[in-house]
Coordinates of N, CA and C in Angstrom, one line a residue:
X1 N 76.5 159.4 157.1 CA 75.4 158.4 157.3 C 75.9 157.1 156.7
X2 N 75.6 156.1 157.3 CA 76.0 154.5 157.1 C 75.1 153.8 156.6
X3 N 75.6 153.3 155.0 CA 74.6 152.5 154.0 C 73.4 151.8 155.4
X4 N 73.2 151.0 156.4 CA 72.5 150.2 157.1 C 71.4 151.4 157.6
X5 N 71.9 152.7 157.4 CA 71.1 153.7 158.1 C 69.9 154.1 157.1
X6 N 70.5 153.9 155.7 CA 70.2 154.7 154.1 C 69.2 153.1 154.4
X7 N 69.3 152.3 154.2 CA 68.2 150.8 154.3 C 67.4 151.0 155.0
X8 N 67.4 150.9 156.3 CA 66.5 151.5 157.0 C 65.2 152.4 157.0
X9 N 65.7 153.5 156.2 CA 64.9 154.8 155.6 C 64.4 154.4 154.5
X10 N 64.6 153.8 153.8 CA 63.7 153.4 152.5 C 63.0 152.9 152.8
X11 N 62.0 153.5 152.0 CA 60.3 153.0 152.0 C 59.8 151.3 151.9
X12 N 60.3 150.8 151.3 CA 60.6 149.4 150.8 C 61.6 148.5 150.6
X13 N 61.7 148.1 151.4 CA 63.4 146.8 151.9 C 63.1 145.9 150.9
X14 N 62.3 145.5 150.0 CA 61.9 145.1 149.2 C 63.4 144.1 148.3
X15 N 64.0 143.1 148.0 CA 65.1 142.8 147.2 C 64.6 141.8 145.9
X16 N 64.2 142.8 144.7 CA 63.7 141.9 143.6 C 64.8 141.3 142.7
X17 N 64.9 139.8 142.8 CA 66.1 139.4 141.9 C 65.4 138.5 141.0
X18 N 66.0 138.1 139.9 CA 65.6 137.0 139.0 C 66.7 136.0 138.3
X19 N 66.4 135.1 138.6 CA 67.3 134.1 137.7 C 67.6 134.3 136.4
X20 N 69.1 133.9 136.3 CA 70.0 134.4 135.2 C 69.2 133.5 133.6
X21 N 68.3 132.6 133.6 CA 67.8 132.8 132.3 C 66.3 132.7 132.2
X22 N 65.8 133.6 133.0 CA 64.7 135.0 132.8 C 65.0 135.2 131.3
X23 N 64.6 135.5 130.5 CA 64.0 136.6 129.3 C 64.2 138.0 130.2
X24 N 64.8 138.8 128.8 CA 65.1 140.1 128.8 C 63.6 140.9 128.9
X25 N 62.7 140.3 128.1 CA 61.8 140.8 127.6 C 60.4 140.8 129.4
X26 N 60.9 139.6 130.0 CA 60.4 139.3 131.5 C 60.8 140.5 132.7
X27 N 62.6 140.6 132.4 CA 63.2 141.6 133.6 C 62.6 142.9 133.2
X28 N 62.4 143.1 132.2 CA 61.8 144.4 131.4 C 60.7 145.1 131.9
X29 N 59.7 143.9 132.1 CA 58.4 144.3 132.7 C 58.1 144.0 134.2
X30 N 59.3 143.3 134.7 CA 59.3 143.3 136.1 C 60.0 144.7 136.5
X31 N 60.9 145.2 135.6 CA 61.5 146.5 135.6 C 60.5 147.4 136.0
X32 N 59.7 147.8 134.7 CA 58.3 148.5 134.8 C 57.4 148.3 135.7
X33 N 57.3 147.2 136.1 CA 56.1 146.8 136.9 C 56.2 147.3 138.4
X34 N 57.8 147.7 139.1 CA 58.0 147.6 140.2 C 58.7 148.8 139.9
X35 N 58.7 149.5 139.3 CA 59.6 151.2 139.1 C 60.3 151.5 139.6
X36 N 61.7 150.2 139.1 CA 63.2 150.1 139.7 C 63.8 150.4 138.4
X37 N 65.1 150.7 138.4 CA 65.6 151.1 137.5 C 66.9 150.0 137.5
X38 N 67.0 149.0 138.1 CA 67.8 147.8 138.1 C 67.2 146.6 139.0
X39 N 67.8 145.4 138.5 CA 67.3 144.2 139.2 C 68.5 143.2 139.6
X40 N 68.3 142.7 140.5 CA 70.0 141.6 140.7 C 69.8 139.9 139.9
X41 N 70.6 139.6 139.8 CA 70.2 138.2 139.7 C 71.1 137.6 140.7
X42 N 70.1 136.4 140.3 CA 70.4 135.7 141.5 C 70.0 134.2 141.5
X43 N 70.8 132.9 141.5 CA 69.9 131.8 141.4 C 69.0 131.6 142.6
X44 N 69.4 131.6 143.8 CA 68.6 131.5 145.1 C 68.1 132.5 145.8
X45 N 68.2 133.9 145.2 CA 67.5 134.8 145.9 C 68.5 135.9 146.8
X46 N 69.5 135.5 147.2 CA 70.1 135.6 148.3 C 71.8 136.2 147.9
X47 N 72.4 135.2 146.7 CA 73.6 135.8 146.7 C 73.4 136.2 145.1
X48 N 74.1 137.4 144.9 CA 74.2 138.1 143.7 C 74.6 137.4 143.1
X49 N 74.4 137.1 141.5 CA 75.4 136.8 140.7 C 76.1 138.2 139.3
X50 N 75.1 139.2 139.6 CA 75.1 140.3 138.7 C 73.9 141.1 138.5
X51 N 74.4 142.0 137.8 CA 72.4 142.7 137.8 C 72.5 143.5 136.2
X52 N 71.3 143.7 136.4 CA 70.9 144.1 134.9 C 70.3 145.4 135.0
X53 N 70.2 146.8 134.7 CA 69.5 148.1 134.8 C 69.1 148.0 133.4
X54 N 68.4 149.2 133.4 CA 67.3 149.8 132.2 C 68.2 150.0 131.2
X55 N 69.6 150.5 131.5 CA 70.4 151.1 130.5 C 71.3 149.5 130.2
X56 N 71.2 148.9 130.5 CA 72.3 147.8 129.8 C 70.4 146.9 128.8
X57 N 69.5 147.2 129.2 CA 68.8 146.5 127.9 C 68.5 147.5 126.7
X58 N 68.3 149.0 127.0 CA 68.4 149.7 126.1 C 69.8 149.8 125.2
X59 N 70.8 149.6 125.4 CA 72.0 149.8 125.0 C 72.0 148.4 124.0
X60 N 71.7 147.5 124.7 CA 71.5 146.4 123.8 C 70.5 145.6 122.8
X61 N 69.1 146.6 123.0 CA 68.4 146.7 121.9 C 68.6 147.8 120.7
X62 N 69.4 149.0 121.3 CA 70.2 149.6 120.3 C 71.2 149.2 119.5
X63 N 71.9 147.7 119.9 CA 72.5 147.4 119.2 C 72.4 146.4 118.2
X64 N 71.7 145.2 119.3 CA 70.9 144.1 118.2 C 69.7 144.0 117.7
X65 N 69.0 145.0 118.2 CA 67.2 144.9 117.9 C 66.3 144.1 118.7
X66 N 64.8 144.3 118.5 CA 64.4 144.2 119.5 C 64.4 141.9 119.7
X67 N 65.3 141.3 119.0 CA 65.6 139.7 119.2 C 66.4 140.2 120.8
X68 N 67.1 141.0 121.0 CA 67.1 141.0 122.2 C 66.4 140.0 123.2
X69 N 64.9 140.7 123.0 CA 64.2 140.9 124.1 C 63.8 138.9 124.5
X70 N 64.0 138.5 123.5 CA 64.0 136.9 123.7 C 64.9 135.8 124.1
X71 N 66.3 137.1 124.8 CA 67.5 135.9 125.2 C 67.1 136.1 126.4
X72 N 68.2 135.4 127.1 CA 68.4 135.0 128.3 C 69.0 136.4 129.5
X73 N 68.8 137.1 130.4 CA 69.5 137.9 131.2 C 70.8 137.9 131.5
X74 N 71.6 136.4 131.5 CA 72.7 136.5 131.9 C 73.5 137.0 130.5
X75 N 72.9 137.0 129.4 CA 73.9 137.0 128.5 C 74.0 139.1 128.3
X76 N 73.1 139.8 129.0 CA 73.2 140.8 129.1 C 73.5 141.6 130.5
X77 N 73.7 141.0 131.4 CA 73.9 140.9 132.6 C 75.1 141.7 133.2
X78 N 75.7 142.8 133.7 CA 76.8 142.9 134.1 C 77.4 141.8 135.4
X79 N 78.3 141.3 135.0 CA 78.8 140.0 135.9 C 79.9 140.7 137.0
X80 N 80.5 141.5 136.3 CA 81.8 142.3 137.7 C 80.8 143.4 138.4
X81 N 80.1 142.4 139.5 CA 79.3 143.2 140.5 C 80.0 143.7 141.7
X82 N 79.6 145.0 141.9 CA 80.1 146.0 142.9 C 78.6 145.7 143.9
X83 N 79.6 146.0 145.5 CA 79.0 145.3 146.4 C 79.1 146.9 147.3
X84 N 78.5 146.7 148.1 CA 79.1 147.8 149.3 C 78.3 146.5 150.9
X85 N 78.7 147.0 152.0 CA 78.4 146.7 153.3 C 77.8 147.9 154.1
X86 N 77.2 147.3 155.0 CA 76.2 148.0 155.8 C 77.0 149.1 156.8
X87 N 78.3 148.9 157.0 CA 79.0 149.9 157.3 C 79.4 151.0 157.1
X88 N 79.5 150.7 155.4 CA 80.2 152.2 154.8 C 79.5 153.3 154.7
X89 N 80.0 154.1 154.4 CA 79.7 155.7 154.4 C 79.0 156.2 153.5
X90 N 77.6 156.7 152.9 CA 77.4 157.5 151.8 C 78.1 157.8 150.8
X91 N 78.9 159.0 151.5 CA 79.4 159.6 150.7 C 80.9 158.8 149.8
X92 N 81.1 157.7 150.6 CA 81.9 156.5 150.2 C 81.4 155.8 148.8
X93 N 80.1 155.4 149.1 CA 79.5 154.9 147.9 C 79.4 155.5 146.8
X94 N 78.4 157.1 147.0 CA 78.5 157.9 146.2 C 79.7 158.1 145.2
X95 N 80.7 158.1 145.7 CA 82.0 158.3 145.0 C 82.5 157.3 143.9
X96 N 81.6 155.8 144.6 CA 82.2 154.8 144.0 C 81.1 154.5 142.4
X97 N 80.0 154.9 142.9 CA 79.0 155.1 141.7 C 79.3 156.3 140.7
X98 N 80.0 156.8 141.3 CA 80.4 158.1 140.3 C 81.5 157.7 139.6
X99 N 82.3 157.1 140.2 CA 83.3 157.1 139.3 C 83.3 155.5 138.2
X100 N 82.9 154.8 139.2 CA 82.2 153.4 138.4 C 81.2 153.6 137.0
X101 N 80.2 154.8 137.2 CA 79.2 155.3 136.1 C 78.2 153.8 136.5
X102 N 77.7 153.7 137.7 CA 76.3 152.8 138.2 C 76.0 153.7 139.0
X103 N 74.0 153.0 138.9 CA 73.2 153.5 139.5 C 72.8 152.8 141.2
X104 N 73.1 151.1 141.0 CA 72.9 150.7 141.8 C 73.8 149.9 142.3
X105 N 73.5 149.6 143.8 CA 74.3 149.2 144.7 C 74.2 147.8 145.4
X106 N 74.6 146.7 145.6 CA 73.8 145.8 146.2 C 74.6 145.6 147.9
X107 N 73.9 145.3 148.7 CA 74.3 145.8 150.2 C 74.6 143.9 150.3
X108 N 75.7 143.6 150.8 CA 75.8 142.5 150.9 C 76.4 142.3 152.4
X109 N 76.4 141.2 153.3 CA 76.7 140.3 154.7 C 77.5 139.8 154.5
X110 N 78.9 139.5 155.7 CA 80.1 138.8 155.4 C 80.1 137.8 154.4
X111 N 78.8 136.6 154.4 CA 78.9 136.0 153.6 C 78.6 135.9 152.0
X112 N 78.2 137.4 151.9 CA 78.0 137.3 150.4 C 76.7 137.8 150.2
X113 N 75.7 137.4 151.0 CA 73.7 137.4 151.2 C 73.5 138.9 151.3
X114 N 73.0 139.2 150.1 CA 72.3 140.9 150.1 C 71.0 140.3 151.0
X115 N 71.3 141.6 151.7 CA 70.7 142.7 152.5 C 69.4 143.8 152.0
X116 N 69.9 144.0 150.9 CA 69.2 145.3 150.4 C 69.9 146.0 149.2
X117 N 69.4 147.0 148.7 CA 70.3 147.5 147.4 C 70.2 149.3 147.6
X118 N 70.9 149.4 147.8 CA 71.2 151.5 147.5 C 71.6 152.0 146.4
X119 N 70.1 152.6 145.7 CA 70.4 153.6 144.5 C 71.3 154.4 144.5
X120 N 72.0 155.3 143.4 CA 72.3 156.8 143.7 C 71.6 157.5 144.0
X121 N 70.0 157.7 143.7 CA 69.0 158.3 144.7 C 69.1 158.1 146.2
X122 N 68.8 157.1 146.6 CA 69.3 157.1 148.0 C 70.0 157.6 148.6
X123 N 71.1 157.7 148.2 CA 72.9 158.1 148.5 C 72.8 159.4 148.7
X124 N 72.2 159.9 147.7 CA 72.1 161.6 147.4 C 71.2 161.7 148.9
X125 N 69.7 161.0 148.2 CA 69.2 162.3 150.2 C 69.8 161.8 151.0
X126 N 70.5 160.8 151.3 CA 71.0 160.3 152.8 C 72.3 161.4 153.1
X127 N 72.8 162.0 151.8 CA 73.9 162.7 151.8 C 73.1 164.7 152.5
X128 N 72.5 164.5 151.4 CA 71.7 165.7 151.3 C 71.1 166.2 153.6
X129 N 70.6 164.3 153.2 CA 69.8 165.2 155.1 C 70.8 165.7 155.9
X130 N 72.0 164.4 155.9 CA 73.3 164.5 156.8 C 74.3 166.0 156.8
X131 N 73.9 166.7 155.3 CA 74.5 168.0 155.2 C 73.7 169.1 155.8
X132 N 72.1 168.9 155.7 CA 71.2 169.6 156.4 C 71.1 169.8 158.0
X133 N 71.6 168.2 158.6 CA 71.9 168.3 160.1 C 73.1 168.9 160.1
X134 N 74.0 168.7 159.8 CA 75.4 169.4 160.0 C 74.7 171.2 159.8
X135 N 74.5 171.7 159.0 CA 73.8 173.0 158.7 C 73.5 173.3 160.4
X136 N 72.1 172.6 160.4 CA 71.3 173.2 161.9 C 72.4 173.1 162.8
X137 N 73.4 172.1 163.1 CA 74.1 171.9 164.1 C 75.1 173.2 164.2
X138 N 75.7 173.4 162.8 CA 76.7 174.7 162.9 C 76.0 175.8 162.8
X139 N 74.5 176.2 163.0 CA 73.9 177.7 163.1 C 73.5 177.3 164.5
X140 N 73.3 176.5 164.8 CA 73.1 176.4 166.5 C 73.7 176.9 167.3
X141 N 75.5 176.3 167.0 CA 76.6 176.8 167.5 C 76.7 178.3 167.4
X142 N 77.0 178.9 166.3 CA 77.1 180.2 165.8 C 75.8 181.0 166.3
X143 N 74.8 180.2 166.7 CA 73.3 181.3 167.6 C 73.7 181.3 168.6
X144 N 74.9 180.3 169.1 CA 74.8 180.3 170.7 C 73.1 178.9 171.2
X145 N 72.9 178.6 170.6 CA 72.0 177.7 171.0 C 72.5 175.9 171.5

């Protein structure tokens, strides 16, 4: 299955980004508010500059306390963003989130302009249905159907 297909199928095309000096303590509750487990940033909406998950502000109120919660997003921000295209493969991604250790993905257009974003949730059922068709297709075969 091809990330554009995994977009598609999601309930909500929805692409929540926030400008890089947002308050931590703002992405936080936009976090909660919208029960995503990452956000992109972005100055215009459109092209990534990085993103921020649940676990890069927890990790860093475990480290500095909760004065965190009063800086700026970019300064907590992962900046070396991983991209994928509407072409590739699931199970491509999946691999790349695995071995990267991220949860999210941002779907980007030749020029750069997210598209959309693919969790590892996503990845998994898009993987999961496509193993389920294969399944019915090879007991079809093997019924003679």
């Amino acid at each position: 299955m091809l990330v554009n297909q995994i977009l598609s199928m999601k309930a909500s095309g929805d692409i929540y980004t926030v400008a890089p000096d947002v308050t931590v303590a703002d992405a936080a509750k936009l976090l909660s508010d919208k029960r995503i487990g990452a956000i992109v940033v972005s100055d215009d909406g459109k092209v990534p500059l990085g993103i921020l998950s649940e676990r890069d502000i927890v990790r860093e109120l475990g480290r500095r306390g909760a004065a965190v919660l009063d800086q700026p997003i970019s300064d907590l921000m992962t900046r070396k963003l991983m991209t994928c295209s509407t072409g590739e493969d699931a199970l491509e991604i999946l691999n790349r989130m695995t071995q990267g250790r991220f949860r999210h993905l941002p779907v980007v257009d030749e020029q750069g302009h997210m598209l959309g974003i693919v969790s590892i949730g996503d990845a998994v059922s898009a993987r999961l249905k496509e193993l389920a068709a294969e399944k019915e297709a090879l007991t079809g075969m093997i019924m003679g159907n």
